[in-house]
Amino acid sequence: MTDIAELEVAAEERWLAAWLTGPTRTRFEELPPQAGDPAPDPLLPDIFGEPRRLSDFWTHGPVLVIFMRHFGCSCLQERWEGLKIELADYTDAGARVVAICQAEPERARAVAQRREYEVPLLCDAELRAYKAFGLLEGLPSQILHDFPWQPGDEETARTLFLEPRRGTERAVVDSPWQLPGEFVIGSDGRIALAHRYQYCEDFPPKTVLLGAIAAAEA
């Protein structure tokens, strides 16, 4: 078994364990960073394992930071299809775009190359940056909507999700409950926009992001 295959198995096991338990981090224990606050500046490895400060990306202008769902989520695929069309607009507005994923560098590199991600990708397998930016886990209604999830239902988890999707682009891995988010940060390191998804498909409109980028530059 290759190293990436072993990592995939471990990521599936994390997904299954979290699925059976259900979300546990669904309420703020303290006020999360808001617009006008200094942004957290985590040190995260890129897809080659090189450590990068998030502030590296806002040194010379605004940055749009995109926190991803797990790689097997169809909502992530839908968001990326939209972003591919919008990326030039954000660049023309003077912003860089960087994404943060839940995978280790080896898995993230394979996915980024296969899917032709056109933005730098940082890796946060322990979800420390997700937590620092105040991104919660979603309730089943936010993630699965009207799907009748039940805690401990391993048969459904395996027969409907894990086994039929294994080895495909929709393989279930990492956290099934982690909500994504998108943040615009100015070159002063302050948050201009904090968009925390309320459900999987809660994509921010391009006009909102462009407005926040313009405000961050001003």
mmCIF file of C-alpha atoms in Angstrom:
data_model
loop_
_atom_site.group_PDB
_atom_site.id
_atom_site.type_symbol
_atom_site.label_atom_id
_atom_site.label_comp_id
_atom_site.label_asym_id
_atom_site.label_seq_id
_atom_site.Cartn_x
_atom_site.Cartn_y
_atom_site.Cartn_z
ATOM 1 C CA MET A 1 0.000 0.000 0.000
ATOM 2 C CA THR A 2 1.391 3.417 -0.958
ATOM 3 C CA ASP A 3 1.775 6.270 1.495
ATOM 4 C CA ILE A 4 -1.143 8.154 -0.089
ATOM 5 C CA ALA A 5 -3.329 5.041 0.047
ATOM 6 C CA GLU A 6 -2.534 4.660 3.743
ATOM 7 C CA LEU A 7 -3.408 8.309 4.323
ATOM 8 C CA GLU A 8 -6.682 7.822 2.449
ATOM 9 C CA VAL A 9 -7.591 4.875 4.668
ATOM 10 C CA ALA A 10 -6.822 6.896 7.793
ATOM 11 C CA ALA A 11 -8.882 9.815 6.448
ATOM 12 C CA GLU A 12 -11.819 7.481 5.772
ATOM 13 C CA GLU A 13 -11.576 6.141 9.316
ATOM 14 C CA ARG A 14 -11.680 9.688 10.706
ATOM 15 C CA TRP A 15 -14.735 10.425 8.587
ATOM 16 C CA LEU A 16 -16.523 7.288 9.790
ATOM 17 C CA ALA A 17 -15.750 7.892 13.466
ATOM 18 C CA ALA A 18 -17.011 11.470 13.253
ATOM 19 C CA TRP A 19 -20.089 10.429 11.258
ATOM 20 C CA LEU A 20 -21.090 7.890 13.885
ATOM 21 C CA THR A 21 -20.608 10.333 16.734
ATOM 22 C CA GLY A 22 -22.163 13.383 15.105
ATOM 23 C CA PRO A 23 -21.003 16.994 15.314
ATOM 24 C CA THR A 24 -19.646 18.109 18.668
ATOM 25 C CA ARG A 25 -18.352 21.641 18.030
ATOM 26 C CA THR A 26 -21.525 23.491 17.056
ATOM 27 C CA ARG A 27 -21.517 26.512 19.397
ATOM 28 C CA PHE A 28 -19.089 29.368 19.912
ATOM 29 C CA GLU A 29 -17.279 29.150 23.232
ATOM 30 C CA GLU A 30 -15.929 32.653 22.693
ATOM 31 C CA LEU A 31 -16.543 35.438 20.188
ATOM 32 C CA PRO A 32 -14.890 34.519 16.861
ATOM 33 C CA PRO A 33 -12.781 36.971 14.832
ATOM 34 C CA GLN A 34 -14.979 39.540 13.112
ATOM 35 C CA ALA A 35 -14.611 42.222 10.457
ATOM 36 C CA GLY A 36 -12.136 44.795 11.714
ATOM 37 C CA ASP A 37 -10.272 42.328 13.939
ATOM 38 C CA PRO A 38 -6.710 41.154 13.294
ATOM 39 C CA ALA A 39 -6.792 37.894 11.380
ATOM 40 C CA PRO A 40 -5.246 34.775 12.887
ATOM 41 C CA ASP A 41 -1.896 34.006 11.290
ATOM 42 C CA PRO A 42 -1.386 30.232 11.446
ATOM 43 C CA LEU A 43 1.718 28.484 10.183
ATOM 44 C CA LEU A 44 0.596 25.727 7.797
ATOM 45 C CA PRO A 45 2.395 23.420 5.367
ATOM 46 C CA ASP A 46 1.736 23.816 1.664
ATOM 47 C CA ILE A 47 1.245 20.812 -0.621
ATOM 48 C CA PHE A 48 5.026 20.286 -0.732
ATOM 49 C CA GLY A 49 5.306 20.315 3.062
ATOM 50 C CA GLU A 50 6.905 23.758 3.221
ATOM 51 C CA PRO A 51 5.664 25.833 6.192
ATOM 52 C CA ARG A 52 3.875 29.041 5.182
ATOM 53 C CA ARG A 53 2.487 31.854 7.254
ATOM 54 C CA LEU A 54 -0.949 32.955 6.128
ATOM 55 C CA SER A 55 0.331 36.529 6.377
ATOM 56 C CA ASP A 56 2.733 35.740 3.513
ATOM 57 C CA PHE A 57 -0.274 36.094 1.241
ATOM 58 C CA TRP A 58 -1.528 39.467 2.462
ATOM 59 C CA THR A 59 1.825 41.241 2.653
ATOM 60 C CA HIS A 60 1.356 43.156 -0.601
ATOM 61 C CA GLY A 61 -2.424 43.418 -0.813
ATOM 62 C CA PRO A 62 -5.738 41.825 0.097
ATOM 63 C CA VAL A 63 -6.173 38.077 0.159
ATOM 64 C CA LEU A 64 -9.264 35.916 -0.169
ATOM 65 C CA VAL A 65 -8.861 32.894 2.103
ATOM 66 C CA ILE A 66 -11.111 29.947 1.276
ATOM 67 C CA PHE A 67 -11.576 27.218 3.887
ATOM 68 C CA MET A 68 -12.653 24.045 2.088
ATOM 69 C CA ARG A 69 -15.025 21.236 2.877
ATOM 70 C CA HIS A 70 -13.511 17.742 2.705
ATOM 71 C CA PHE A 71 -12.292 16.676 -0.733
ATOM 72 C CA GLY A 72 -15.182 14.255 -1.331
ATOM 73 C CA CYS A 73 -17.905 16.854 -0.798
ATOM 74 C CA SER A 74 -19.982 17.720 -3.867
ATOM 75 C CA CYS A 75 -20.393 21.260 -2.502
ATOM 76 C CA LEU A 76 -16.628 21.756 -2.728
ATOM 77 C CA GLN A 77 -16.711 20.597 -6.341
ATOM 78 C CA GLU A 78 -19.532 23.042 -7.074
ATOM 79 C CA ARG A 79 -17.689 25.900 -5.371
ATOM 80 C CA TRP A 80 -14.498 25.228 -7.322
ATOM 81 C CA GLU A 81 -16.384 25.206 -10.629
ATOM 82 C CA GLY A 82 -17.688 28.678 -9.803
ATOM 83 C CA LEU A 83 -14.328 29.915 -8.554
ATOM 84 C CA LYS A 84 -12.571 28.926 -11.753
ATOM 85 C CA ILE A 85 -14.763 31.456 -13.545
ATOM 86 C CA GLU A 86 -14.354 34.149 -10.876
ATOM 87 C CA LEU A 87 -10.625 33.937 -10.086
ATOM 88 C CA ALA A 88 -9.595 36.437 -12.749
ATOM 89 C CA ASP A 89 -12.024 38.992 -11.317
ATOM 90 C CA TYR A 90 -10.461 38.724 -7.857
ATOM 91 C CA THR A 91 -6.976 38.992 -9.337
ATOM 92 C CA ASP A 92 -7.981 42.040 -11.385
ATOM 93 C CA ALA A 93 -9.342 43.586 -8.186
ATOM 94 C CA GLY A 94 -5.886 43.261 -6.633
ATOM 95 C CA ALA A 95 -6.411 40.239 -4.416
ATOM 96 C CA ARG A 96 -4.592 36.959 -4.062
ATOM 97 C CA VAL A 97 -6.570 33.787 -3.426
ATOM 98 C CA VAL A 98 -5.395 30.983 -1.152
ATOM 99 C CA ALA A 99 -7.272 27.878 -0.021
ATOM 100 C CA ILE A 100 -6.982 25.822 3.152
ATOM 101 C CA CYS A 101 -7.911 22.133 3.155
ATOM 102 C CA GLN A 102 -8.267 19.355 5.737
ATOM 103 C CA ALA A 103 -5.738 16.975 4.188
ATOM 104 C CA GLU A 104 -2.052 16.300 4.736
ATOM 105 C CA PRO A 105 0.368 17.665 2.097
ATOM 106 C CA GLU A 106 0.704 14.329 0.264
ATOM 107 C CA ARG A 107 -3.038 13.870 -0.243
ATOM 108 C CA ALA A 108 -3.582 17.554 -0.924
ATOM 109 C CA ARG A 109 -0.878 17.602 -3.589
ATOM 110 C CA ALA A 110 -2.391 14.631 -5.417
ATOM 111 C CA VAL A 111 -5.862 16.203 -5.386
ATOM 112 C CA ALA A 112 -4.625 19.666 -6.370
ATOM 113 C CA GLN A 113 -2.719 18.275 -9.342
ATOM 114 C CA ARG A 114 -5.550 16.012 -10.439
ATOM 115 C CA ARG A 115 -8.222 18.702 -10.180
ATOM 116 C CA GLU A 116 -5.927 21.451 -11.469
ATOM 117 C CA TYR A 117 -6.490 23.801 -8.560
ATOM 118 C CA GLU A 118 -5.158 27.176 -9.653
ATOM 119 C CA VAL A 119 -4.557 28.673 -6.197
ATOM 120 C CA PRO A 120 -2.014 27.964 -3.462
ATOM 121 C CA LEU A 121 -3.272 25.266 -1.120
ATOM 122 C CA LEU A 122 -2.351 25.059 2.560
ATOM 123 C CA CYS A 123 -2.951 21.988 4.714
ATOM 124 C CA ASP A 124 -4.676 21.922 8.090
ATOM 125 C CA ALA A 125 -5.246 18.273 8.959
ATOM 126 C CA GLU A 126 -5.754 19.121 12.633
ATOM 127 C CA LEU A 127 -8.256 21.913 11.797
ATOM 128 C CA ARG A 128 -6.402 24.427 13.950
ATOM 129 C CA ALA A 129 -6.815 27.254 11.451
ATOM 130 C CA TYR A 130 -10.490 26.372 10.959
ATOM 131 C CA LYS A 131 -10.994 26.720 14.700
ATOM 132 C CA ALA A 132 -8.909 29.900 14.953
ATOM 133 C CA PHE A 133 -11.145 31.556 12.344
ATOM 134 C CA GLY A 134 -14.271 30.507 14.217
ATOM 135 C CA LEU A 135 -15.524 27.868 11.797
ATOM 136 C CA LEU A 136 -17.871 25.442 13.536
ATOM 137 C CA GLU A 137 -19.105 21.986 12.669
ATOM 138 C CA GLY A 138 -22.524 21.949 11.067
ATOM 139 C CA LEU A 139 -25.587 20.218 12.414
ATOM 140 C CA PRO A 140 -26.960 17.376 10.257
ATOM 141 C CA SER A 141 -29.595 19.754 8.865
ATOM 142 C CA GLN A 142 -26.838 22.130 7.706
ATOM 143 C CA ILE A 143 -24.721 19.412 6.105
ATOM 144 C CA LEU A 144 -27.191 16.696 5.081
ATOM 145 C CA HIS A 145 -30.371 18.785 4.978
ATOM 146 C CA ASP A 146 -33.346 16.394 5.069
ATOM 147 C CA PHE A 147 -31.283 13.173 5.040
ATOM 148 C CA PRO A 148 -32.366 11.085 8.070
ATOM 149 C CA TRP A 149 -29.012 10.812 9.860
ATOM 150 C CA GLN A 150 -28.887 8.788 13.076
ATOM 151 C CA PRO A 151 -25.892 8.525 15.449
ATOM 152 C CA GLY A 152 -24.176 5.154 15.426
ATOM 153 C CA ASP A 153 -25.731 4.061 12.118
ATOM 154 C CA GLU A 154 -22.641 2.382 10.671
ATOM 155 C CA GLU A 155 -24.545 0.329 8.089
ATOM 156 C CA THR A 156 -25.891 3.430 6.371
ATOM 157 C CA ALA A 157 -22.514 5.153 6.582
ATOM 158 C CA ARG A 158 -20.779 2.240 4.882
ATOM 159 C CA THR A 159 -23.392 1.204 2.302
ATOM 160 C CA LEU A 160 -24.499 4.666 1.133
ATOM 161 C CA PHE A 161 -21.346 6.713 1.500
ATOM 162 C CA LEU A 162 -18.039 5.100 2.366
ATOM 163 C CA GLU A 163 -17.898 1.957 0.224
ATOM 164 C CA PRO A 164 -19.609 3.085 -3.014
ATOM 165 C CA ARG A 165 -17.554 6.306 -3.127
ATOM 166 C CA ARG A 166 -14.171 4.817 -2.210
ATOM 167 C CA GLY A 167 -11.579 5.404 -4.929
ATOM 168 C CA THR A 168 -13.632 8.108 -6.623
ATOM 169 C CA GLU A 169 -13.425 11.901 -6.525
ATOM 170 C CA ARG A 170 -16.258 11.810 -3.996
ATOM 171 C CA ALA A 171 -14.565 9.482 -1.506
ATOM 172 C CA VAL A 172 -15.598 10.476 2.015
ATOM 173 C CA VAL A 173 -12.608 11.600 4.081
ATOM 174 C CA ASP A 174 -11.678 13.794 7.028
ATOM 175 C CA SER A 175 -14.502 15.685 8.771
ATOM 176 C CA PRO A 176 -18.072 15.114 7.556
ATOM 177 C CA TRP A 177 -19.315 18.039 9.682
ATOM 178 C CA GLN A 178 -16.764 20.834 9.273
ATOM 179 C CA LEU A 179 -18.350 23.933 7.761
ATOM 180 C CA PRO A 180 -16.312 26.012 5.307
ATOM 181 C CA GLY A 181 -15.768 29.742 5.264
ATOM 182 C CA GLU A 182 -14.322 32.570 3.186
ATOM 183 C CA PHE A 183 -12.448 35.587 4.540
ATOM 184 C CA VAL A 184 -11.105 38.738 2.928
ATOM 185 C CA ILE A 185 -8.061 40.090 4.755
ATOM 186 C CA GLY A 186 -6.362 43.390 3.991
ATOM 187 C CA SER A 187 -2.641 44.080 3.791
ATOM 188 C CA ASP A 188 -2.916 45.461 7.329
ATOM 189 C CA GLY A 189 -3.806 41.945 8.499
ATOM 190 C CA ARG A 190 -7.346 42.895 9.461
ATOM 191 C CA ILE A 191 -10.446 41.005 8.405
ATOM 192 C CA ALA A 192 -12.585 42.888 5.891
ATOM 193 C CA LEU A 193 -15.157 40.119 5.463
ATOM 194 C CA ALA A 194 -15.903 37.014 7.529
ATOM 195 C CA HIS A 195 -18.283 34.699 5.677
ATOM 196 C CA ARG A 196 -18.927 31.572 7.718
ATOM 197 C CA TYR A 197 -21.120 29.141 5.819
ATOM 198 C CA GLN A 198 -24.453 28.353 7.439
ATOM 199 C CA TYR A 199 -24.860 25.288 5.210
ATOM 200 C CA CYS A 200 -22.798 23.477 2.603
ATOM 201 C CA GLU A 201 -23.876 25.495 -0.441
ATOM 202 C CA ASP A 202 -23.790 28.904 1.265
ATOM 203 C CA PHE A 203 -21.408 30.362 -1.330
ATOM 204 C CA PRO A 204 -20.792 34.125 -1.011
ATOM 205 C CA PRO A 205 -21.746 36.131 -4.113
ATOM 206 C CA LYS A 206 -18.855 37.417 -6.206
ATOM 207 C CA THR A 207 -20.078 40.986 -5.762
ATOM 208 C CA VAL A 208 -19.841 40.669 -1.972
ATOM 209 C CA LEU A 209 -16.267 39.394 -2.182
ATOM 210 C CA LEU A 210 -15.282 42.123 -4.658
ATOM 211 C CA GLY A 211 -16.813 44.756 -2.404
ATOM 212 C CA ALA A 212 -14.830 43.452 0.566
ATOM 213 C CA ILE A 213 -11.619 43.394 -1.495
ATOM 214 C CA ALA A 214 -12.181 47.019 -2.517
ATOM 215 C CA ALA A 215 -12.839 47.993 1.098
ATOM 216 C CA ALA A 216 -9.707 46.162 2.252
ATOM 217 C CA GLU A 217 -7.602 48.009 -0.305
ATOM 218 C CA ALA A 218 -9.078 51.346 0.701
#
